[in-house]
Coordinates of C-alpha atoms in Angstrom, one line a residue:
Chain A
M102 CA -10.3 18.9 -34.7
S103 CA -11.9 16.2 -32.6
I104 CA -10.1 13.8 -30.3
R105 CA -11.8 10.5 -29.7
V106 CA -10.6 8.9 -26.5
G107 CA -13.0 5.9 -26.5
S108 CA -16.5 5.0 -25.8
A109 CA -18.4 2.7 -23.5
G110 CA -21.2 0.7 -25.0
P111 CA -24.2 -0.8 -23.2
R112 CA -22.2 -3.9 -22.1
G113 CA -19.3 -1.8 -20.9
L114 CA -21.6 0.6 -19.0
A115 CA -23.4 -2.4 -17.4
L116 CA -20.1 -3.8 -16.3
L117 CA -19.0 -0.5 -14.8
A118 CA -22.3 -0.1 -13.1
A119 CA -22.0 -3.6 -11.6
V120 CA -18.4 -2.8 -10.4
G121 CA -19.6 0.6 -9.0
V122 CA -22.4 -1.1 -7.0
A123 CA -19.9 -3.7 -5.7
A124 CA -17.5 -1.0 -4.8
L125 CA -20.3 0.9 -3.0
I126 CA -21.1 -2.2 -0.9
L127 CA -17.4 -2.5 -0.1
G128 CA -17.4 1.2 0.9
V129 CA -20.4 0.7 3.2
Q130 CA -18.5 -2.2 4.8
G131 CA -15.4 0.0 5.0
W132 CA -17.4 2.8 6.6
S133 CA -18.6 0.5 9.3
A134 CA -15.1 -0.5 10.0
R135 CA -13.6 2.9 9.5
H136 CA -11.8 3.0 12.8
V137 CA -10.1 -0.3 12.4
G138 CA -6.5 -0.4 11.3
L139 CA -4.3 -3.4 10.8
M140 CA -2.1 -2.8 13.7
T141 CA -4.5 -0.8 15.7
S142 CA -6.6 -3.9 16.3
A143 CA -3.7 -6.2 16.8
T144 CA -1.5 -4.2 19.1
G145 CA -2.9 -0.8 19.8
G146 CA -1.4 1.6 17.4
F147 CA -0.7 5.2 17.1
S148 CA -3.5 6.6 14.9
T149 CA -6.1 8.7 16.6
P150 CA -9.1 6.7 15.4
A151 CA -7.9 3.6 17.1
R152 CA -7.9 5.2 20.4
S153 CA -11.6 5.3 20.7
S154 CA -12.2 2.4 18.5
P155 CA -14.6 -0.4 19.2
A156 CA -11.9 -2.6 17.9
A157 CA -10.5 -2.5 21.5
S158 CA -12.7 -5.5 22.2
T159 CA -11.8 -7.5 19.1
P160 CA -10.3 -10.9 19.7
R161 CA -7.1 -9.9 17.9
Q162 CA -6.4 -7.2 20.4
A163 CA -7.4 -9.3 23.3
A164 CA -4.9 -11.9 22.1
S165 CA -2.0 -9.5 22.5
P166 CA -2.7 -7.6 25.7
G167 CA 0.9 -6.8 26.3
A168 CA 1.2 -4.5 23.3
T169 CA 1.1 -0.9 24.4
S170 CA 0.3 2.3 22.8
P171 CA 0.8 5.8 24.0
G172 CA -1.6 8.3 25.3
S173 CA -5.2 7.6 25.4
A174 CA -4.7 4.3 23.8
A175 CA -3.1 3.1 26.9
S176 CA -5.9 4.5 29.0
G177 CA -8.4 2.8 26.8
Q178 CA -6.7 -0.5 27.4
G179 CA -6.6 0.3 31.1
S180 CA -10.4 0.4 31.2
S181 CA -10.3 -3.4 31.4
P182 CA -8.0 -4.9 34.0
A183 CA -4.9 -6.3 32.5
P184 CA -4.0 -9.8 33.7
S185 CA -0.8 -10.0 35.7
G186 CA 2.4 -11.7 34.4
A187 CA 3.9 -12.0 31.0
G188 CA 1.9 -12.5 27.9
P189 CA 2.7 -14.6 24.8
L190 CA 6.0 -14.7 23.1
L191 CA 6.4 -11.8 20.7
S192 CA 7.9 -14.3 18.2
S193 CA 4.7 -16.3 18.3
E194 CA 2.6 -13.2 17.3
P195 CA 1.7 -12.6 13.7
Y196 CA 3.2 -9.2 13.7
A197 CA 6.6 -10.4 14.9
S198 CA 8.0 -10.2 11.4
F199 CA 7.6 -6.5 11.3
A200 CA 8.7 -5.7 14.9
Y201 CA 11.9 -3.7 14.9
Q202 CA 14.0 -3.5 18.1
V203 CA 14.4 0.0 19.5
W204 CA 15.8 -0.8 22.9
P205 CA 18.4 -1.8 23.8
G206 CA 20.3 -0.4 20.9
P207 CA 21.9 0.0 18.5
T208 CA 18.8 0.9 16.4
G209 CA 19.0 -0.5 12.9
A210 CA 18.2 1.3 9.8
A211 CA 14.9 -0.5 9.4
A212 CA 13.9 0.5 12.9
Q213 CA 14.9 4.1 12.3
Q214 CA 12.6 4.1 9.2
A215 CA 9.8 2.3 11.1
M216 CA 10.0 5.1 13.7
T217 CA 9.3 7.8 11.1
G218 CA 6.5 10.0 12.2
L219 CA 6.7 8.7 15.7
A220 CA 8.2 10.1 18.9
I221 CA 9.6 7.2 20.9
S222 CA 11.7 7.8 23.9
V223 CA 13.3 5.1 26.1
K224 CA 15.3 6.0 29.2
R225 CA 16.9 4.2 32.0
Q226 CA 15.0 4.8 35.2
G227 CA 16.4 3.2 38.3
S228 CA 16.5 -0.6 37.7
G229 CA 14.2 -0.4 34.8
I230 CA 13.3 1.7 31.8
S231 CA 10.7 4.3 31.1
V232 CA 9.0 4.4 27.7
T233 CA 7.1 7.2 26.0
A234 CA 5.7 6.8 22.6
G235 CA 3.4 8.9 20.5
V236 CA 2.9 10.6 17.2
S237 CA 5.4 13.4 16.3
G238 CA 3.9 16.8 16.7
Q239 CA 1.2 15.6 19.1
P240 CA 1.1 16.1 22.9
A241 CA 3.5 14.0 24.8
P242 CA 1.8 10.7 26.0
A243 CA 2.0 9.1 29.4
V244 CA 5.2 7.4 30.6
H245 CA 5.2 3.7 31.1
S246 CA 7.7 1.9 33.2
Y247 CA 9.1 -1.6 32.7
P248 CA 11.6 -3.7 34.7
D249 CA 15.2 -4.1 33.7
G250 CA 15.8 -6.4 30.7
A251 CA 12.7 -5.2 28.9
R252 CA 13.0 -4.8 25.2
V253 CA 11.1 -2.2 23.1
Y254 CA 10.0 -2.8 19.6
V255 CA 8.3 -0.5 17.1
L256 CA 5.9 -2.2 14.8
E257 CA 5.5 -1.1 11.2
A258 CA 3.7 -3.4 8.8
A259 CA 4.7 -1.5 5.7
L260 CA 7.9 0.5 5.6
G261 CA 6.8 1.8 2.2
D262 CA 4.5 4.3 3.8
D263 CA 7.4 5.9 5.7
S264 CA 9.0 8.5 3.4
G265 CA 10.7 11.8 3.7
G266 CA 10.3 12.1 7.4
S267 CA 6.6 11.4 7.2
D268 CA 4.5 8.3 8.0
F269 CA 1.5 8.4 5.7
N270 CA -0.2 5.5 7.4
L271 CA -0.1 5.4 11.1
G272 CA -2.7 2.7 11.1
D273 CA -0.1 0.0 10.7
D274 CA 2.3 1.2 13.4
G275 CA 2.5 0.1 17.0
L276 CA 4.8 -0.3 19.9
V277 CA 5.4 -3.5 21.9
V278 CA 7.5 -4.1 25.0
T279 CA 8.7 -7.6 26.0
N280 CA 10.5 -8.9 29.1
A281 CA 14.0 -10.4 28.9
Q282 CA 12.5 -13.7 27.8
G283 CA 10.8 -12.2 24.8
R284 CA 7.3 -12.4 26.3
I285 CA 5.1 -9.4 25.8
A286 CA 4.9 -7.3 28.9
Q287 CA 1.5 -6.8 30.5
Chain B
M193 CA 25.3 -34.6 -58.2
S194 CA 26.3 -34.4 -54.6
Q195 CA 25.7 -31.2 -52.6
R196 CA 28.7 -29.5 -51.0
P197 CA 28.4 -29.0 -47.3
R198 CA 27.8 -25.4 -46.2
T199 CA 30.7 -23.5 -44.7
P200 CA 30.1 -21.8 -41.3
R201 CA 30.0 -18.4 -43.1
Q202 CA 27.2 -19.5 -45.4
G203 CA 25.3 -20.9 -42.4
T204 CA 25.4 -17.5 -40.7
A205 CA 24.3 -15.8 -43.8
V206 CA 21.3 -18.0 -43.9
Q207 CA 20.5 -17.6 -40.2
L208 CA 20.6 -13.8 -40.2
P209 CA 17.5 -13.1 -42.2
T210 CA 15.7 -15.7 -40.1
L211 CA 16.7 -14.1 -36.9
R212 CA 15.8 -10.7 -38.3
R213 CA 12.4 -11.9 -39.3
A214 CA 11.9 -13.5 -35.8
A215 CA 12.9 -10.2 -34.2
E216 CA 10.6 -8.2 -36.4
R217 CA 7.8 -10.6 -35.6
A218 CA 8.5 -10.4 -31.9
S219 CA 8.6 -6.6 -32.2
A220 CA 5.3 -6.6 -34.0
I221 CA 3.6 -8.7 -31.3
A222 CA 5.1 -6.5 -28.6
A223 CA 3.8 -3.4 -30.3
E224 CA 0.4 -5.0 -30.7
W225 CA 0.1 -6.2 -27.1
T226 CA 2.1 -3.7 -25.0
P227 CA -0.8 -1.3 -24.6
T228 CA -3.1 -4.1 -23.5
V229 CA -0.6 -5.5 -21.0
S230 CA 0.1 -2.0 -19.7
R231 CA -3.6 -1.3 -19.4
V232 CA -4.3 -4.5 -17.5
L233 CA -1.3 -4.0 -15.1
L234 CA -2.3 -0.4 -14.4
G235 CA -5.8 -1.7 -13.7
L236 CA -4.4 -4.2 -11.3
V237 CA -2.5 -1.4 -9.4
L238 CA -5.6 0.7 -9.2
A239 CA -7.8 -2.2 -8.2
W240 CA -5.4 -3.2 -5.4
F241 CA -5.4 0.3 -3.9
G242 CA -9.1 0.9 -4.6
Y243 CA -10.1 -2.3 -2.8
H244 CA -7.9 -1.6 0.2
E245 CA -9.1 2.0 0.5
L246 CA -12.7 0.8 0.4
V247 CA -12.3 -2.0 3.0
R248 CA -9.9 -0.3 5.4
P249 CA -10.3 3.5 4.8
G250 CA -8.8 4.2 8.3
E251 CA -5.4 3.1 7.1
W252 CA -5.3 5.6 4.3
T253 CA -6.5 8.8 5.9
G254 CA -2.9 9.8 6.5
Y255 CA -2.6 10.5 2.8
V256 CA -5.5 12.9 2.7
P257 CA -4.1 16.4 2.5
V258 CA -5.4 19.2 4.7
F259 CA -7.9 17.1 6.7
S260 CA -7.1 15.5 10.0
P261 CA -6.5 11.7 9.6
G262 CA -9.1 11.1 12.3
S263 CA -11.9 13.1 10.8
S264 CA -14.9 11.5 9.2
L265 CA -14.4 13.7 6.1
A266 CA -11.0 12.1 5.5
I267 CA -12.7 8.7 5.7
V268 CA -15.3 9.8 3.2
L269 CA -12.7 11.1 0.8
V270 CA -10.7 7.9 1.0
L271 CA -13.8 5.9 0.3
A272 CA -14.7 8.1 -2.7
H273 CA -11.2 7.8 -4.0
G274 CA -11.2 4.0 -3.6
W275 CA -14.6 3.8 -5.4
I276 CA -13.2 5.8 -8.4
L277 CA -10.0 3.7 -8.5
L278 CA -12.0 0.5 -8.5
V279 CA -14.3 1.6 -11.3
L280 CA -11.3 2.9 -13.3
A281 CA -9.5 -0.4 -12.7
A282 CA -12.5 -2.3 -14.1
A283 CA -12.6 0.0 -17.1
L284 CA -8.9 -0.4 -17.8
A285 CA -8.9 -4.2 -17.3
A286 CA -12.0 -4.7 -19.5
G287 CA -11.0 -2.1 -22.1
I288 CA -14.0 0.1 -21.6
A289 CA -13.1 3.5 -23.0
P290 CA -9.5 2.8 -22.0
R291 CA -8.1 6.1 -23.0
T292 CA -10.6 8.0 -21.0
A293 CA -10.0 5.8 -18.0
A294 CA -6.3 6.2 -18.4
A295 CA -6.6 10.0 -18.7
I296 CA -8.7 10.1 -15.5
A297 CA -6.2 7.8 -13.7
A298 CA -3.4 10.1 -14.9
V299 CA -5.1 13.1 -13.4
M300 CA -5.7 11.3 -10.1
L301 CA -2.1 10.1 -10.0
L302 CA -0.9 13.6 -10.8
E303 CA -2.8 14.9 -7.8
I304 CA -1.2 12.1 -5.7
V305 CA 2.3 13.0 -6.9
I306 CA 1.8 16.7 -6.2
S307 CA 0.3 16.0 -2.8
L308 CA 3.2 13.7 -1.8
S309 CA 5.8 16.1 -3.2
A310 CA 4.3 18.9 -1.2
T311 CA 4.2 17.0 2.1
A312 CA 7.3 14.8 1.9
G313 CA 9.3 16.2 -1.0
L314 CA 10.8 14.0 -3.7
S315 CA 11.0 10.7 -2.0
D316 CA 11.1 7.1 -3.2
L317 CA 7.4 6.9 -2.6
T318 CA 6.8 9.9 -4.8
L319 CA 9.0 8.7 -7.6
R320 CA 7.4 5.3 -7.6
D321 CA 4.1 7.1 -8.3
V322 CA 5.7 9.2 -10.9
G323 CA 6.4 6.0 -12.8
V324 CA 2.8 4.8 -12.5
L325 CA 1.7 8.3 -13.7
G326 CA 3.9 7.9 -16.7
L327 CA 2.2 4.6 -17.5
A328 CA -1.2 6.2 -17.3
V329 CA -0.1 9.1 -19.5
G330 CA 1.4 6.7 -22.0
L331 CA -1.9 4.7 -22.1
T332 CA -3.9 7.9 -22.7
G333 CA -2.0 8.3 -26.0
C334 CA -2.4 4.7 -27.1
T335 CA -5.0 4.3 -29.8
R336 CA -4.7 0.6 -30.5
H337 CA -5.9 -1.8 -27.8
R338 CA -6.5 -5.5 -27.9
L339 CA -9.1 -7.3 -25.7
V340 CA -11.4 -4.4 -25.7
L341 CA -15.0 -4.7 -24.6
R342 CA -17.2 -3.2 -27.3
G343 CA -20.9 -2.8 -27.5

């Protein structure tokens, strides 16, 4: 018994070869930008590659200096002196639509889902708050302090990659802190 | 001789065969084109994921089992996966050996479903992929395709 599942003629093979070459070119481009993630370049995200990423100097990240990320990401940003004062309004940033408020509470269901795979802790500390944020299961990152009235948001571009207690794509996650006026904290 | 006007009952009796014929015709068209539409839509899904895996592999390494998301090997695996998906998408969309392409897609989707189930259990994400897997399996069994590139 023979099962015929189809055949590709010369034209079909030529088309597949062309697509294969095009995909190869895309792959080479992807390899050169392998450390760049959507949110990692925009805000400083949680994924490990972003922490040593050359994207740290991309215009998009420079445009949102107030966004913070835990651990070495923060130290990476610290290598260039941050300007004093408040940054742009979070609402004016392109990622505002997928920023979910974590502090002050209560934390909504979407925010809870956005925090999947992340370890975010916000505590009152004197007249302000202290924030730690990192990836679940990884060493605790440095603590950042902000004045009273600060708001903490978790960024998650696609909630669809958070499932069953795991975040399969940390490249589109981030954390941002604003002052009471909604401007991104420096 | 003047014709008597039809009663409503006679009108229904006349319309029923017409409706039945129309339904049969629609059914025949659907049966003829469903594999093609399914094939193109599955190709679209594979093309979307393949393209994004190729241009932004760093965003997909979290799905690679066993390997660390930050490792170069994970990036290479994502790129290879994206390349295969894109070629499969082209094969499905153009109808080049569609059953073979669907069978390979089914195997890849099965691997994804197993991997997701192992790491996150039966979640909404996993079940969504089970649906796409079903589409690929169904296409593997389809023998009649329209808009197929031959020669």
